[in-house]
Amino acid sequence: MPFLGQDWRSPGWSWIKTEDGWKRCDSCSQELRNESNQYTLNHSIILNNGEEEIFNSECEYAAKKRKKEHFGNNTAAHSFYREKWIYVHKESTKERHGYCTLGEAFNRLDFSSAIQDIRRFTYVVKLLQLIAKSQLTSLSGVAQKNYFNILDKIVQKVLDDHQNPRLIKDLLQDLSSTLCTLVRGVGKSVLVGNINIWVCRLETVLNWQQQLQNLQMAKQVNSGLTLSDLPLHMLNNILYRFSDGWDIVTLGQVTPTLYMLSEDRRLWKKLCQYHFAEKQFCRHLILSEKGHIEWKLMYFTLQKYYPTKEQYGDTLHFCRHCSILFWKDSGHPCTAADPDSCFTPVSPQHFIDLFKF
């Protein structure tokens, strides 16, 4: 009669599920075996016979507990994928069962590495902001944990390199408002997990806001060429490259020369024409005492009523032929005759709409 242990394939061994199937975790068992050898002592010298039996049972229990914890941590490390594309399916088929959710897409696409790319950073921050406003409760427990882990990396990155603090402040402001509403108004009926976990998350977000509020930009001492040394036409050309009015205002506070260039009426007129239509100008026309159009005030007024165009260095793309969501630079194994004609850029809002059923 065969011996039936804890695992019929290999009694006492640990197995991990991978993309290629189940594999035995030899490193785990070897580490546990080495750890157990460290505690193997000639304890009969210091223990009596009765105490020795109790000691053996406790050691056996501790070894099983360490093995369970080690295997649990090892499994948790494989809970997040690092993929550059995923198949988006909204219904079950013969080939694929179930459907792809927003939380699954957020877990499987490699957003942790995307925030390290300056071209994708703004895109990921905007996506996190939209999720914080309306889709936070639709994420699974694992996706919510992944969400706050990525947010933690973003905050630490901003605190280290002092880049894009305004974007993160807006994100944390929307997230803190949502968490306050969920914790105080909604409660346990909607939230996934213990209510105390959400209270701790809210405290963490408030702590991040305080850290960003106290962020001090270190003054850099550089004897080389600076922004103020550039000719006026080059400085003016730089200002015309900005698509966000707040960036122009912030840059204008650096030097008096940049302030003069940032108040140029033609600059703000170009910015208004880029983001808004002429019909929208007529509804919110603002004139000065001399009868001139105040384009700067027009921009910030129209921004309150209409969405502005979004610009990103790199975005996710969706293949209509293969129903695959992928990063533009990485691509995907497309089976279409003309793949480029099937690709569609995916804005952060479009990304969320893909998973609405």
Short mmCIF file of C-alpha atoms in Angstrom, two decimals:
data_model
loop_
_atom_site.label_atom_id
_atom_site.label_comp_id
_atom_site.label_asym_id
_atom_site.label_seq_id
_atom_site.Cartn_x
_atom_site.Cartn_y
_atom_site.Cartn_z
CA MET A 1 0.00 0.00 0.00
CA PRO A 2 1.53 3.35 -1.01
CA PHE A 3 2.36 5.92 1.62
CA LEU A 4 0.03 8.94 1.49
CA GLY A 5 1.73 12.03 2.89
CA GLN A 6 0.65 15.67 2.99
CA ASP A 7 1.22 15.89 -0.75
CA TRP A 8 0.84 12.70 -2.83
CA ARG A 9 3.30 14.00 -5.44
CA SER A 10 6.08 14.48 -2.91
CA PRO A 11 5.36 14.27 0.82
CA GLY A 12 6.52 17.40 2.63
CA TRP A 13 7.62 19.29 -0.49
CA SER A 14 6.31 22.73 -1.49
CA TRP A 15 4.91 23.46 -4.93
CA ILE A 16 4.43 26.81 -6.72
CA LYS A 17 2.07 27.45 -9.60
CA THR A 18 3.78 29.10 -12.60
CA GLU A 19 2.83 29.82 -16.19
CA ASP A 20 4.36 26.49 -17.23
CA GLY A 21 2.52 24.51 -14.58
CA TRP A 22 3.32 23.38 -11.02
CA LYS A 23 6.98 23.39 -10.02
CA ARG A 24 8.62 22.15 -6.87
CA CYS A 25 10.18 24.83 -4.67
CA ASP A 26 13.58 23.27 -3.94
CA SER A 27 15.08 26.51 -2.67
CA CYS A 28 12.29 26.85 -0.12
CA SER A 29 12.77 23.35 1.27
CA GLN A 30 16.54 23.76 1.29
CA GLU A 31 16.33 27.02 3.24
CA LEU A 32 13.96 25.47 5.74
CA ARG A 33 16.24 22.45 6.10
CA ASN A 34 19.24 24.71 6.76
CA GLU A 35 17.21 26.75 9.20
CA SER A 36 16.19 23.62 11.07
CA ASN A 37 19.82 22.50 11.27
CA GLN A 38 20.73 25.72 13.02
CA TYR A 39 18.39 24.83 15.84
CA THR A 40 19.60 21.21 16.13
CA LEU A 41 21.45 21.13 19.45
CA ASN A 42 22.41 18.47 21.90
CA HIS A 43 19.58 19.61 24.14
CA SER A 44 19.65 16.41 26.23
CA ILE A 45 22.45 18.04 28.17
CA ILE A 46 20.22 20.81 29.48
CA LEU A 47 16.83 19.06 29.46
CA ASN A 48 15.34 16.12 31.29
CA ASN A 49 13.53 13.30 29.50
CA GLY A 50 10.07 14.83 30.06
CA GLU A 51 11.15 18.29 29.02
CA GLU A 52 12.89 16.85 25.98
CA GLU A 53 9.61 15.43 24.62
CA ILE A 54 7.90 18.80 25.05
CA PHE A 55 10.85 20.52 23.39
CA ASN A 56 10.68 18.21 20.36
CA SER A 57 6.96 18.81 19.87
CA GLU A 58 7.42 22.59 20.10
CA CYS A 59 10.30 22.49 17.61
CA GLU A 60 8.20 20.45 15.19
CA TYR A 61 5.33 22.94 15.51
CA ALA A 62 7.69 25.91 15.02
CA ALA A 63 9.25 24.29 11.93
CA LYS A 64 5.82 23.74 10.36
CA LYS A 65 4.86 27.32 11.15
CA ARG A 66 8.06 28.70 9.59
CA LYS A 67 7.49 26.55 6.54
CA LYS A 68 3.92 27.80 6.17
CA GLU A 69 4.93 31.44 6.56
CA HIS A 70 7.82 31.04 4.12
CA PHE A 71 5.60 29.43 1.52
CA GLY A 72 2.94 32.11 2.05
CA ASN A 73 5.43 34.91 1.49
CA ASN A 74 6.83 33.17 -1.55
CA THR A 75 3.36 32.79 -3.02
CA ALA A 76 2.51 36.42 -2.30
CA ALA A 77 5.53 37.51 -4.29
CA HIS A 78 4.02 35.84 -7.38
CA SER A 79 0.59 37.49 -7.00
CA PHE A 80 1.55 40.43 -9.25
CA TYR A 81 2.45 39.90 -12.88
CA ARG A 82 4.85 41.91 -15.01
CA GLU A 83 3.24 41.85 -18.43
CA LYS A 84 3.32 44.43 -21.20
CA TRP A 85 -0.01 43.40 -22.75
CA ILE A 86 -3.21 41.61 -21.75
CA TYR A 87 -6.22 40.17 -23.58
CA VAL A 88 -9.41 42.11 -22.79
CA HIS A 89 -12.47 39.86 -22.94
CA LYS A 90 -15.88 40.89 -21.61
CA GLU A 91 -17.68 37.55 -21.87
CA SER A 92 -16.98 33.83 -21.66
CA THR A 93 -16.05 31.88 -24.79
CA LYS A 94 -15.00 28.32 -25.50
CA GLU A 95 -11.38 29.37 -25.40
CA ARG A 96 -11.57 31.72 -22.40
CA HIS A 97 -13.80 31.50 -19.37
CA GLY A 98 -14.82 34.49 -17.31
CA TYR A 99 -14.04 38.09 -18.17
CA CYS A 100 -11.28 40.66 -17.60
CA THR A 101 -11.95 43.21 -14.87
CA LEU A 102 -10.41 46.59 -14.10
CA GLY A 103 -8.64 45.16 -11.06
CA GLU A 104 -7.16 42.28 -13.07
CA ALA A 105 -5.85 44.65 -15.74
CA PHE A 106 -4.40 46.93 -13.07
CA ASN A 107 -2.60 43.99 -11.47
CA ARG A 108 -1.24 42.37 -14.61
CA LEU A 109 -0.01 45.45 -16.49
CA ASP A 110 3.36 46.56 -15.16
CA PHE A 111 2.51 49.99 -13.74
CA SER A 112 5.28 49.76 -11.12
CA SER A 113 7.93 49.97 -13.84
CA ALA A 114 5.88 52.48 -15.86
CA ILE A 115 6.20 55.17 -13.18
CA GLN A 116 9.98 55.03 -13.59
CA ASP A 117 9.59 56.08 -17.24
CA ILE A 118 9.20 59.86 -17.53
CA ARG A 119 7.03 59.44 -20.63
CA ARG A 120 4.50 57.23 -18.81
CA PHE A 121 4.58 58.87 -15.38
CA THR A 122 1.86 61.47 -16.05
CA TYR A 123 -0.33 58.82 -17.71
CA VAL A 124 -0.20 56.50 -14.70
CA VAL A 125 -0.85 59.37 -12.25
CA LYS A 126 -3.92 60.46 -14.21
CA LEU A 127 -5.19 56.87 -14.27
CA LEU A 128 -4.75 56.56 -10.50
CA GLN A 129 -6.61 59.84 -10.04
CA LEU A 130 -9.61 58.66 -12.08
CA ILE A 131 -9.70 55.38 -10.14
CA ALA A 132 -9.58 57.32 -6.87
CA LYS A 133 -12.57 59.43 -7.89
CA SER A 134 -15.02 56.70 -8.87
CA GLN A 135 -13.57 53.20 -9.29
CA LEU A 136 -11.73 52.51 -6.03
CA THR A 137 -14.46 50.27 -4.58
CA SER A 138 -14.72 48.25 -7.82
CA LEU A 139 -11.15 46.97 -7.40
CA SER A 140 -10.54 43.62 -5.75
CA GLY A 141 -8.65 43.35 -2.49
CA VAL A 142 -5.39 42.43 -4.26
CA ALA A 143 -5.84 45.27 -6.76
CA GLN A 144 -6.45 47.76 -3.95
CA LYS A 145 -3.28 46.62 -2.22
CA ASN A 146 -1.38 46.96 -5.49
CA TYR A 147 -2.92 50.42 -6.01
CA PHE A 148 -1.60 51.78 -2.70
CA ASN A 149 1.80 50.10 -3.22
CA ILE A 150 2.22 51.89 -6.56
CA LEU A 151 1.01 55.14 -5.00
CA ASP A 152 3.60 54.77 -2.26
CA LYS A 153 6.35 54.39 -4.88
CA ILE A 154 5.09 57.49 -6.70
CA VAL A 155 5.12 59.61 -3.54
CA GLN A 156 8.60 58.45 -2.57
CA LYS A 157 9.83 59.18 -6.10
CA VAL A 158 8.48 62.74 -5.95
CA LEU A 159 10.00 63.29 -2.51
CA ASP A 160 13.37 62.12 -3.83
CA ASP A 161 13.63 63.87 -7.21
CA HIS A 162 11.22 66.83 -6.53
CA GLN A 163 9.50 66.42 -9.92
CA ASN A 164 5.76 66.80 -10.61
CA PRO A 165 4.68 67.54 -7.02
CA ARG A 166 1.54 69.38 -8.17
CA LEU A 167 0.21 66.31 -10.00
CA ILE A 168 0.60 64.15 -6.90
CA LYS A 169 -0.99 66.76 -4.65
CA ASP A 170 -4.10 66.80 -6.85
CA LEU A 171 -4.18 62.98 -6.85
CA LEU A 172 -3.90 62.74 -3.05
CA GLN A 173 -6.53 65.44 -2.60
CA ASP A 174 -9.07 63.49 -4.65
CA LEU A 175 -8.09 60.22 -2.94
CA SER A 176 -8.42 61.65 0.58
CA SER A 177 -11.87 63.06 -0.25
CA THR A 178 -12.99 59.66 -1.56
CA LEU A 179 -11.61 57.80 1.46
CA CYS A 180 -13.32 60.21 3.87
CA THR A 181 -16.63 59.61 2.10
CA LEU A 182 -16.19 55.84 2.09
CA VAL A 183 -15.08 55.53 5.72
CA ARG A 184 -17.59 57.95 7.24
CA GLY A 185 -20.54 57.80 4.86
CA VAL A 186 -20.62 54.38 3.22
CA GLY A 187 -18.98 52.09 5.74
CA LYS A 188 -18.58 48.34 5.72
CA SER A 189 -21.28 47.53 3.19
CA VAL A 190 -19.17 48.57 0.19
CA LEU A 191 -15.55 48.42 1.37
CA VAL A 192 -13.45 45.31 0.80
CA GLY A 193 -11.63 44.30 3.97
CA ASN A 194 -11.67 45.52 7.54
CA ILE A 195 -12.79 49.10 8.16
CA ASN A 196 -9.64 49.68 10.21
CA ILE A 197 -7.51 49.01 7.12
CA TRP A 198 -9.25 51.86 5.30
CA VAL A 199 -8.79 54.17 8.27
CA CYS A 200 -5.05 53.39 8.22
CA ARG A 201 -4.97 54.07 4.49
CA LEU A 202 -6.62 57.42 5.04
CA GLU A 203 -4.06 58.30 7.71
CA THR A 204 -1.28 57.30 5.32
CA VAL A 205 -2.67 59.55 2.58
CA LEU A 206 -2.93 62.48 5.00
CA ASN A 207 0.68 61.84 6.04
CA TRP A 208 1.77 61.88 2.39
CA GLN A 209 -0.03 65.18 1.89
CA GLN A 210 1.78 66.67 4.85
CA GLN A 211 5.15 65.48 3.53
CA LEU A 212 4.50 67.03 0.13
CA GLN A 213 3.29 70.24 1.77
CA ASN A 214 6.60 70.49 3.67
CA LEU A 215 8.66 69.65 0.59
CA GLN A 216 11.52 72.11 0.17
CA MET A 217 13.28 72.46 -3.17
CA ALA A 218 17.02 72.39 -2.65
CA LYS A 219 18.81 75.30 -4.29
CA GLN A 220 21.22 73.97 -6.85
CA VAL A 221 24.61 75.63 -7.18
CA ASN A 222 25.67 75.41 -10.80
CA SER A 223 28.36 77.53 -12.40
CA GLY A 224 27.39 76.45 -15.93
CA LEU A 225 24.70 77.65 -18.32
CA THR A 226 21.29 78.28 -16.71
CA LEU A 227 17.80 78.96 -18.05
CA SER A 228 18.23 82.72 -17.50
CA ASP A 229 21.25 82.77 -19.81
CA LEU A 230 19.24 81.68 -22.85
CA PRO A 231 18.17 84.26 -25.45
CA LEU A 232 14.65 85.67 -25.29
CA HIS A 233 13.45 83.91 -28.45
CA MET A 234 14.53 80.54 -27.01
CA LEU A 235 12.78 81.22 -23.70
CA ASN A 236 9.66 82.25 -25.58
CA ASN A 237 9.85 79.05 -27.66
CA ILE A 238 10.03 76.98 -24.44
CA LEU A 239 6.90 78.64 -23.06
CA TYR A 240 5.01 77.89 -26.28
CA ARG A 241 5.77 74.18 -25.77
CA PHE A 242 3.73 73.99 -22.55
CA SER A 243 0.19 72.66 -22.73
CA ASP A 244 -0.76 73.41 -19.11
CA GLY A 245 -1.46 76.96 -18.01
CA TRP A 246 -0.32 76.32 -14.44
CA ASP A 247 3.10 75.29 -15.72
CA ILE A 248 3.40 78.63 -17.53
CA VAL A 249 2.40 80.54 -14.40
CA THR A 250 4.90 78.59 -12.28
CA LEU A 251 7.75 79.16 -14.74
CA GLY A 252 6.91 82.86 -14.86
CA GLN A 253 7.64 83.14 -11.14
CA VAL A 254 11.31 82.20 -11.61
CA THR A 255 12.68 85.47 -13.02
CA PRO A 256 11.23 88.86 -14.07
CA THR A 257 12.10 88.08 -17.70
CA LEU A 258 10.13 84.84 -17.67
CA TYR A 259 7.23 86.62 -15.96
CA MET A 260 7.13 89.18 -18.77
CA LEU A 261 7.12 86.42 -21.38
CA SER A 262 4.47 84.41 -19.52
CA GLU A 263 2.03 87.36 -19.67
CA ASP A 264 2.09 87.49 -23.45
CA ARG A 265 -1.48 87.62 -24.81
CA ARG A 266 -0.57 85.62 -27.93
CA LEU A 267 0.78 82.80 -25.76
CA TRP A 268 -2.52 82.44 -23.89
CA LYS A 269 -4.52 82.83 -27.10
CA LYS A 270 -2.65 79.88 -28.64
CA LEU A 271 -3.25 77.87 -25.48
CA CYS A 272 -6.99 78.59 -25.55
CA GLN A 273 -7.24 77.71 -29.23
CA TYR A 274 -5.44 74.42 -28.60
CA HIS A 275 -7.71 73.25 -25.78
CA PHE A 276 -11.11 74.79 -26.58
CA ALA A 277 -13.41 75.46 -29.54
CA GLU A 278 -14.53 78.87 -30.79
CA LYS A 279 -18.13 78.22 -29.69
CA GLN A 280 -16.88 77.88 -26.14
CA PHE A 281 -15.09 81.25 -26.41
CA CYS A 282 -18.34 83.04 -27.21
CA ARG A 283 -20.09 81.65 -24.14
CA HIS A 284 -17.43 82.86 -21.70
CA LEU A 285 -15.98 85.95 -23.37
CA ILE A 286 -13.98 88.19 -21.01
CA LEU A 287 -13.02 91.70 -22.16
CA SER A 288 -10.68 94.24 -20.59
CA GLU A 289 -11.43 97.92 -20.04
CA LYS A 290 -9.85 98.70 -23.41
CA GLY A 291 -11.99 96.11 -25.18
CA HIS A 292 -9.26 93.47 -25.58
CA ILE A 293 -9.89 89.81 -24.86
CA GLU A 294 -8.28 88.63 -21.61
CA TRP A 295 -6.97 85.31 -22.93
CA LYS A 296 -5.30 84.32 -19.67
CA LEU A 297 -8.51 84.73 -17.66
CA MET A 298 -10.38 83.06 -20.51
CA TYR A 299 -8.19 79.96 -20.23
CA PHE A 300 -8.73 79.45 -16.49
CA THR A 301 -12.46 80.22 -16.82
CA LEU A 302 -12.96 77.75 -19.66
CA GLN A 303 -10.93 75.16 -17.74
CA LYS A 304 -13.64 75.12 -15.05
CA TYR A 305 -16.38 74.27 -17.54
CA TYR A 306 -14.72 72.14 -20.22
CA PRO A 307 -12.06 69.40 -20.16
CA THR A 308 -8.66 70.22 -21.61
CA LYS A 309 -6.76 68.11 -24.10
CA GLU A 310 -4.45 65.55 -22.53
CA GLN A 311 -0.87 65.06 -23.69
CA TYR A 312 1.24 62.03 -22.77
CA GLY A 313 4.66 60.89 -23.91
CA ASP A 314 3.58 57.25 -24.05
CA THR A 315 0.18 55.63 -23.56
CA LEU A 316 -1.47 52.25 -23.62
CA HIS A 317 -2.89 51.18 -26.99
CA PHE A 318 -5.79 48.88 -27.81
CA CYS A 319 -5.80 46.50 -30.79
CA ARG A 320 -9.33 46.21 -32.19
CA HIS A 321 -8.41 43.07 -34.14
CA CYS A 322 -6.90 41.09 -31.24
CA SER A 323 -8.70 42.83 -28.33
CA ILE A 324 -5.33 43.27 -26.64
CA LEU A 325 -4.29 46.18 -24.43
CA PHE A 326 -0.57 46.94 -24.61
CA TRP A 327 2.10 49.60 -24.19
CA LYS A 328 2.94 51.29 -27.47
CA ASP A 329 6.70 50.75 -27.26
CA SER A 330 6.49 47.05 -26.36
CA GLY A 331 3.88 46.07 -28.97
CA HIS A 332 2.07 42.73 -29.03
CA PRO A 333 1.85 39.62 -31.28
CA CYS A 334 -0.80 40.94 -33.69
CA THR A 335 -2.28 38.60 -36.32
CA ALA A 336 -3.77 41.32 -38.55
CA ALA A 337 -2.44 41.97 -42.06
CA ASP A 338 -2.01 45.70 -41.30
CA PRO A 339 -1.48 45.95 -37.53
CA ASP A 340 -0.96 49.73 -37.41
CA SER A 341 -4.48 50.36 -38.71
CA CYS A 342 -5.96 48.41 -35.78
CA PHE A 343 -4.19 50.31 -32.99
CA THR A 344 -6.07 52.96 -30.99
CA PRO A 345 -4.50 55.15 -28.29
CA VAL A 346 -6.16 54.61 -24.92
CA SER A 347 -6.62 57.62 -22.67
CA PRO A 348 -6.95 57.06 -18.90
CA GLN A 349 -10.72 57.52 -19.13
CA HIS A 350 -10.92 55.12 -22.07
CA PHE A 351 -8.93 52.58 -20.06
CA ILE A 352 -11.61 52.61 -17.34
CA ASP A 353 -14.45 52.53 -19.89
CA LEU A 354 -13.02 49.34 -21.43
CA PHE A 355 -13.96 47.41 -18.30
CA LYS A 356 -17.45 48.79 -17.77
CA PHE A 357 -20.06 46.14 -18.45
#
